[in-house]
PDB file of N, CA and C in Angstrom:
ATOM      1  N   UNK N 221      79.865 102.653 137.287  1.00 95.00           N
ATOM      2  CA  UNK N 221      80.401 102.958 135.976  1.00 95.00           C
ATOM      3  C   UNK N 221      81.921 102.877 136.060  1.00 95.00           C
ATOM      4  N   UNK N 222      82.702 101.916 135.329  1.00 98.00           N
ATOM      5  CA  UNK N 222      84.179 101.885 135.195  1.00 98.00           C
ATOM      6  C   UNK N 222      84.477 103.489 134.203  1.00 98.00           C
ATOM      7  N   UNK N 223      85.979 103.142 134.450  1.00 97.00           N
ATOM      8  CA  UNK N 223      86.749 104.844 133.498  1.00 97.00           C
ATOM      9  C   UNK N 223      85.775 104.369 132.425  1.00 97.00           C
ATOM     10  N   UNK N 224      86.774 103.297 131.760  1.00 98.00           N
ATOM     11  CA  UNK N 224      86.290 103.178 130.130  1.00 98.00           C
ATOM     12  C   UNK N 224      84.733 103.344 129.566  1.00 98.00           C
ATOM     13  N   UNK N 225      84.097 103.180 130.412  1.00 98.00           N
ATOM     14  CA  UNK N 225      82.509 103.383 130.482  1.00 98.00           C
ATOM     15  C   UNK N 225      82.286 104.714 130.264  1.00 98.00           C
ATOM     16  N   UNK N 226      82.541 105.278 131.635  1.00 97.00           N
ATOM     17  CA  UNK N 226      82.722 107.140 131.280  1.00 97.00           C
ATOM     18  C   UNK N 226      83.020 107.391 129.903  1.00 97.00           C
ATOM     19  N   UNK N 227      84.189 106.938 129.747  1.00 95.00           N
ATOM     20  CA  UNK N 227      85.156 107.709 128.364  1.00 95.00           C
ATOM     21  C   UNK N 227      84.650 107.065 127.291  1.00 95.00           C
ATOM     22  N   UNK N 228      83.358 106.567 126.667  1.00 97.00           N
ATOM     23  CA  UNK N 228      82.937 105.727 125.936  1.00 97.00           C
ATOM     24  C   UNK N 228      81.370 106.908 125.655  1.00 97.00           C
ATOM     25  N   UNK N 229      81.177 106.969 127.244  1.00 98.00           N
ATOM     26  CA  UNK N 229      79.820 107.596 127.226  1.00 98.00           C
ATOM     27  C   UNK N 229      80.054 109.292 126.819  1.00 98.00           C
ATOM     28  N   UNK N 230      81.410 109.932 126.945  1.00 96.00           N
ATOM     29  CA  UNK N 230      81.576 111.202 126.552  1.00 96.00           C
ATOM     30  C   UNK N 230      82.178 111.661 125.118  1.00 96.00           C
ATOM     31  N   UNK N 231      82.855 110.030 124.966  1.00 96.00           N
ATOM     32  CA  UNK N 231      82.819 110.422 123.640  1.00 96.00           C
ATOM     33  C   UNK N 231      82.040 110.481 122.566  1.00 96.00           C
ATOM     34  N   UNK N 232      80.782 109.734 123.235  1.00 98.00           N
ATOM     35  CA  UNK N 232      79.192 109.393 122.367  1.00 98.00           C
ATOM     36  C   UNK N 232      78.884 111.159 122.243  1.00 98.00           C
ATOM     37  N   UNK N 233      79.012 111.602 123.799  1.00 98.00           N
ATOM     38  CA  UNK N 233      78.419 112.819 123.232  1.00 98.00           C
ATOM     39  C   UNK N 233      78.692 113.760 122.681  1.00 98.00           C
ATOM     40  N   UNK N 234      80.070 113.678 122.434  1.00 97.00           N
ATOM     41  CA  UNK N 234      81.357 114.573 121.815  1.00 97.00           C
ATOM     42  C   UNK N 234      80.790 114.127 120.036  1.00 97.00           C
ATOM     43  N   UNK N 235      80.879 113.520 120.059  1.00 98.00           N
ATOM     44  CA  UNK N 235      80.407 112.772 118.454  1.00 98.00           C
ATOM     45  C   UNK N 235      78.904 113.426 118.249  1.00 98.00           C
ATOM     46  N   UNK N 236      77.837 113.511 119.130  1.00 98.00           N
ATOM     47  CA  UNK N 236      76.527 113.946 118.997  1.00 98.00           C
ATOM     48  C   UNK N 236      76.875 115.541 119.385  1.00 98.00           C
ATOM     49  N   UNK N 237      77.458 116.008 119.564  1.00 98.00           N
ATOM     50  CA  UNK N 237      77.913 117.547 119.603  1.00 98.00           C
ATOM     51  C   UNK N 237      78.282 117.801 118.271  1.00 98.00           C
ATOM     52  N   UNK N 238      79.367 116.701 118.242  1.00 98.00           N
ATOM     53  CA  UNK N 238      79.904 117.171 116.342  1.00 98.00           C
ATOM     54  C   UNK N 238      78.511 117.382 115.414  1.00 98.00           C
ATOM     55  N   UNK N 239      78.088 116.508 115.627  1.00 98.00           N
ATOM     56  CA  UNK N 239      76.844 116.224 114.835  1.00 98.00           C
ATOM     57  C   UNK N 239      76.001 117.491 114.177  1.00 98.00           C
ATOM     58  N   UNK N 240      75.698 118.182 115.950  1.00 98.00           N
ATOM     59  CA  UNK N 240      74.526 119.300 115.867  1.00 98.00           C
ATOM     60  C   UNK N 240      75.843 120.290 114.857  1.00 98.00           C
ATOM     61  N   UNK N 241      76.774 120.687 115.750  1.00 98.00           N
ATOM     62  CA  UNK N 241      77.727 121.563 114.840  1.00 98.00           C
ATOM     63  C   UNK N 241      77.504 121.657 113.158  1.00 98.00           C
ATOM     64  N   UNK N 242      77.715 120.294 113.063  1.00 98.00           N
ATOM     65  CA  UNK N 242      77.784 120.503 111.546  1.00 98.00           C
ATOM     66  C   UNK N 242      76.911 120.548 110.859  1.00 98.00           C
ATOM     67  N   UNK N 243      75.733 119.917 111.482  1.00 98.00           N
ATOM     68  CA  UNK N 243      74.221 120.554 111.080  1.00 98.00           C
ATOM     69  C   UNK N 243      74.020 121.666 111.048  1.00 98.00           C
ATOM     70  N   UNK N 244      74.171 122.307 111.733  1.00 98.00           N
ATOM     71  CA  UNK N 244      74.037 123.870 112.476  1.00 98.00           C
ATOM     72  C   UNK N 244      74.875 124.902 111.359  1.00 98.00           C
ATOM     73  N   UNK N 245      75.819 123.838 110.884  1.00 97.00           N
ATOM     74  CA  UNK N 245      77.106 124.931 110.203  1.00 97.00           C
ATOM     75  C   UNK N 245      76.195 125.030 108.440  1.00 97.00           C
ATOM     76  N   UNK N 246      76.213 123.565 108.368  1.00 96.00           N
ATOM     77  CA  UNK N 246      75.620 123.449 106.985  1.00 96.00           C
ATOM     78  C   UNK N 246      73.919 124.512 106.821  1.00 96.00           C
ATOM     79  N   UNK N 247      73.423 124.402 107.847  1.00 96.00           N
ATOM     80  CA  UNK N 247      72.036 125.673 107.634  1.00 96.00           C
ATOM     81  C   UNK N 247      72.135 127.095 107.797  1.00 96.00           C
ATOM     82  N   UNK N 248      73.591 127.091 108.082  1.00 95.00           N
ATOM     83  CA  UNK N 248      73.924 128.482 108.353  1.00 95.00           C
ATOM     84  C   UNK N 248      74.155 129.386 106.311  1.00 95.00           C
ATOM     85  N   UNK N 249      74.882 127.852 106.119  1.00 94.00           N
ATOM     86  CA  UNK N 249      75.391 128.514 105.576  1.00 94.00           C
ATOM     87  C   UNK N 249      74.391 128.861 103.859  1.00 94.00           C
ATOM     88  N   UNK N 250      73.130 128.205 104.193  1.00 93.00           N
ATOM     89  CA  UNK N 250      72.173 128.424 103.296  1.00 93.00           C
ATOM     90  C   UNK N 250      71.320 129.712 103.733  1.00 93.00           C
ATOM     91  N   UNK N 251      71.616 130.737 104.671  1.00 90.00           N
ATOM     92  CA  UNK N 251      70.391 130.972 105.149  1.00 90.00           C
ATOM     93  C   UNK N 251      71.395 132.428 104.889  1.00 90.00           C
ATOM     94  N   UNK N 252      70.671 132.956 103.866  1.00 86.00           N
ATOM     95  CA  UNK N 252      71.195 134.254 103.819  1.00 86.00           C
ATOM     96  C   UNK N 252      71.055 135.639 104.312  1.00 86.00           C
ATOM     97  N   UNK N 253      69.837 135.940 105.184  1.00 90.00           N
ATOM     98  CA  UNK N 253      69.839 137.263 106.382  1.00 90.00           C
ATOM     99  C   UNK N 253      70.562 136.760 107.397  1.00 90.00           C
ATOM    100  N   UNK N 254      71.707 137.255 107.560  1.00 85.00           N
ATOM    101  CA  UNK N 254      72.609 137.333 108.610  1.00 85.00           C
ATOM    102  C   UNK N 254      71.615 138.384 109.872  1.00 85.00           C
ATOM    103  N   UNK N 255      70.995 139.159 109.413  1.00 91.00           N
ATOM    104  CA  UNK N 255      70.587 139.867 110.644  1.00 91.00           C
ATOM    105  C   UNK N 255      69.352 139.482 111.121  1.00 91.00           C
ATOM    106  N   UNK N 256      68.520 138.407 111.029  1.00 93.00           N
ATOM    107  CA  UNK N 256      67.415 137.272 111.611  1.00 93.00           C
ATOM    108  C   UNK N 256      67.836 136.982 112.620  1.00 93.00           C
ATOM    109  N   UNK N 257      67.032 137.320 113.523  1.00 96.00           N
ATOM    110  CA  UNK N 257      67.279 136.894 115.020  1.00 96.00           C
ATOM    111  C   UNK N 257      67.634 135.001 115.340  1.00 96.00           C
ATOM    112  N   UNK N 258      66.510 134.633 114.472  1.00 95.00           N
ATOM    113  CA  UNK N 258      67.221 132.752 114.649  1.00 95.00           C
ATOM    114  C   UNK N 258      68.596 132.854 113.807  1.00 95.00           C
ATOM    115  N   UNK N 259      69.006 133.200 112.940  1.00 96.00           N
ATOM    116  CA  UNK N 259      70.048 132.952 112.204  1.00 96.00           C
ATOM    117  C   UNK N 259      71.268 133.615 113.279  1.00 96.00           C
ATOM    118  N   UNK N 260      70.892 134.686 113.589  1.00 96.00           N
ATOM    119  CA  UNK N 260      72.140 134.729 115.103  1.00 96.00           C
ATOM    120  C   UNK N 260      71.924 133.854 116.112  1.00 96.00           C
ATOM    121  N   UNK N 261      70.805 133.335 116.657  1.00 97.00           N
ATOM    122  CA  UNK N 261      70.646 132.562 117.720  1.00 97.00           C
ATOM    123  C   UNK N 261      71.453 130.938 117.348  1.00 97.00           C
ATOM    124  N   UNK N 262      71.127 130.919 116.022  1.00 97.00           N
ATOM    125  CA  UNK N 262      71.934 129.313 115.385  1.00 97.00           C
ATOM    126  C   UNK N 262      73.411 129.744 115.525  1.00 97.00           C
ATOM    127  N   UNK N 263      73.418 130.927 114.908  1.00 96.00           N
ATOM    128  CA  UNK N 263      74.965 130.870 114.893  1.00 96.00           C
ATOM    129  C   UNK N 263      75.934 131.097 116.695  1.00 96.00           C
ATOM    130  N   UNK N 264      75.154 131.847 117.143  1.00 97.00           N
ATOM    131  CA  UNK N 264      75.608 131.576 118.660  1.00 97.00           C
ATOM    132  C   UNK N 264      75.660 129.798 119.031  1.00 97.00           C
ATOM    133  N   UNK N 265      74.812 129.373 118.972  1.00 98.00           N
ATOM    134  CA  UNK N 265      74.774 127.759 119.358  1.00 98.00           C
ATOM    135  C   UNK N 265      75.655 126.836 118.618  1.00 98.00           C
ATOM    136  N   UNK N 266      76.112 127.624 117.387  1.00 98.00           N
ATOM    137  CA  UNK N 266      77.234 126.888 116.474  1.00 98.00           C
ATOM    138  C   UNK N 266      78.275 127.104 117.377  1.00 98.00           C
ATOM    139  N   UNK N 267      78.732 128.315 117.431  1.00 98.00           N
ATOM    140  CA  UNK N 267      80.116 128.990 117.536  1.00 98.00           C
ATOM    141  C   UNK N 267      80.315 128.082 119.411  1.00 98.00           C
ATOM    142  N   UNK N 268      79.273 127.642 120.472  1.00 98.00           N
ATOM    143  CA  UNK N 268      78.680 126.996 121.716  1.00 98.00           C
ATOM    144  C   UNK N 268      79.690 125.880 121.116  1.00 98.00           C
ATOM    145  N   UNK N 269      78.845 125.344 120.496  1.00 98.00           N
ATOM    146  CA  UNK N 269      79.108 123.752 120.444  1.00 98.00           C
ATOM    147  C   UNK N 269      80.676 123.685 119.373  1.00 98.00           C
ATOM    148  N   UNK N 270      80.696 124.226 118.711  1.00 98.00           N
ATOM    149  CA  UNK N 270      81.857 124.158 118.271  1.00 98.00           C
ATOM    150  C   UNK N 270      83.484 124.443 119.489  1.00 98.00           C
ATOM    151  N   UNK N 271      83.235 125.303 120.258  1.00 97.00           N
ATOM    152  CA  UNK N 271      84.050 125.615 121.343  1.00 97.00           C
ATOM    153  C   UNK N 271      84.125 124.598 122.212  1.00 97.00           C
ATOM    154  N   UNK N 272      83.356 123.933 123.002  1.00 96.00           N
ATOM    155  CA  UNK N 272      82.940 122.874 123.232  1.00 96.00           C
ATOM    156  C   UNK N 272      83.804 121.567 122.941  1.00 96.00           C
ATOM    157  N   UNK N 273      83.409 121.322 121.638  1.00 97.00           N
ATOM    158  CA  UNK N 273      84.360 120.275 121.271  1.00 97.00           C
ATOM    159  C   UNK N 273      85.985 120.473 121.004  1.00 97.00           C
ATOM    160  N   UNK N 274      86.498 121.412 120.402  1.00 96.00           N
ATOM    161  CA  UNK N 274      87.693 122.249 120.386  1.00 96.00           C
ATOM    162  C   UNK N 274      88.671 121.746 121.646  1.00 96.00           C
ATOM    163  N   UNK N 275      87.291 122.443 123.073  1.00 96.00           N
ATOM    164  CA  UNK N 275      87.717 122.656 124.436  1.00 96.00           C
ATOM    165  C   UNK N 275      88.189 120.983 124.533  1.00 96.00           C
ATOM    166  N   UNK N 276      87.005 119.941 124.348  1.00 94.00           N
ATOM    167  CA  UNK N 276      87.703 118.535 124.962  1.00 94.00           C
ATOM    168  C   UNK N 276      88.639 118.248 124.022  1.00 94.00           C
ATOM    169  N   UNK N 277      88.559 118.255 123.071  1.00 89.00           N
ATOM    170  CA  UNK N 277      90.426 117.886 122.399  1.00 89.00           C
ATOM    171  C   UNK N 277      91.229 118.497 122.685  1.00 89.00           C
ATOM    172  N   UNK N 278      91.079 119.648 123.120  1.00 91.00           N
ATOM    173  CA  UNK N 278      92.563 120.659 123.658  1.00 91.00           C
ATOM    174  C   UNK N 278      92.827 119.550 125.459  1.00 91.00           C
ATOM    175  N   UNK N 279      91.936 119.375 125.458  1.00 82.00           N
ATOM    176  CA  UNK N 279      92.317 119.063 127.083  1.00 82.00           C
ATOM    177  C   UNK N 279      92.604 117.362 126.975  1.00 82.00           C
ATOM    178  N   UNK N 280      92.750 116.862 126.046  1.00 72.00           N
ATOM    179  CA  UNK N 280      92.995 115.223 125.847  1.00 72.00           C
ATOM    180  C   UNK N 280      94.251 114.833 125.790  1.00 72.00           C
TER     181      UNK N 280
END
């Protein structure tokens, strides 16, 4: 695997991270018991993947 290969293949998944995020963000924000155990478990996996991506643009 050359760099550009790498950096091609992480940004695929940086883009498929965005993805779930904003999926994740948009069902959050329909789903009105905040105290539902999946509705915290989504929102933990939001707040995951959102940090996540944050983290590789801070470090670019």
């Amino acid at each position: 695997m050359t760099s550009q290969e790498a950096i091609n293949r992480i940004n695929a998944a940086i883009d498929s991270l965005r993805e779930v995020r904003d999926t994740i963000g948009a069902e959050l924000t329909s789903m009105p018991d905040l105290k539902d155990p999946e509705v915290q478990r989504l929102s933990v996996l939001h707040d995951r993947a959102a940090n996540a991506v944050a983290a590789y643009h801070k470090g670019q």
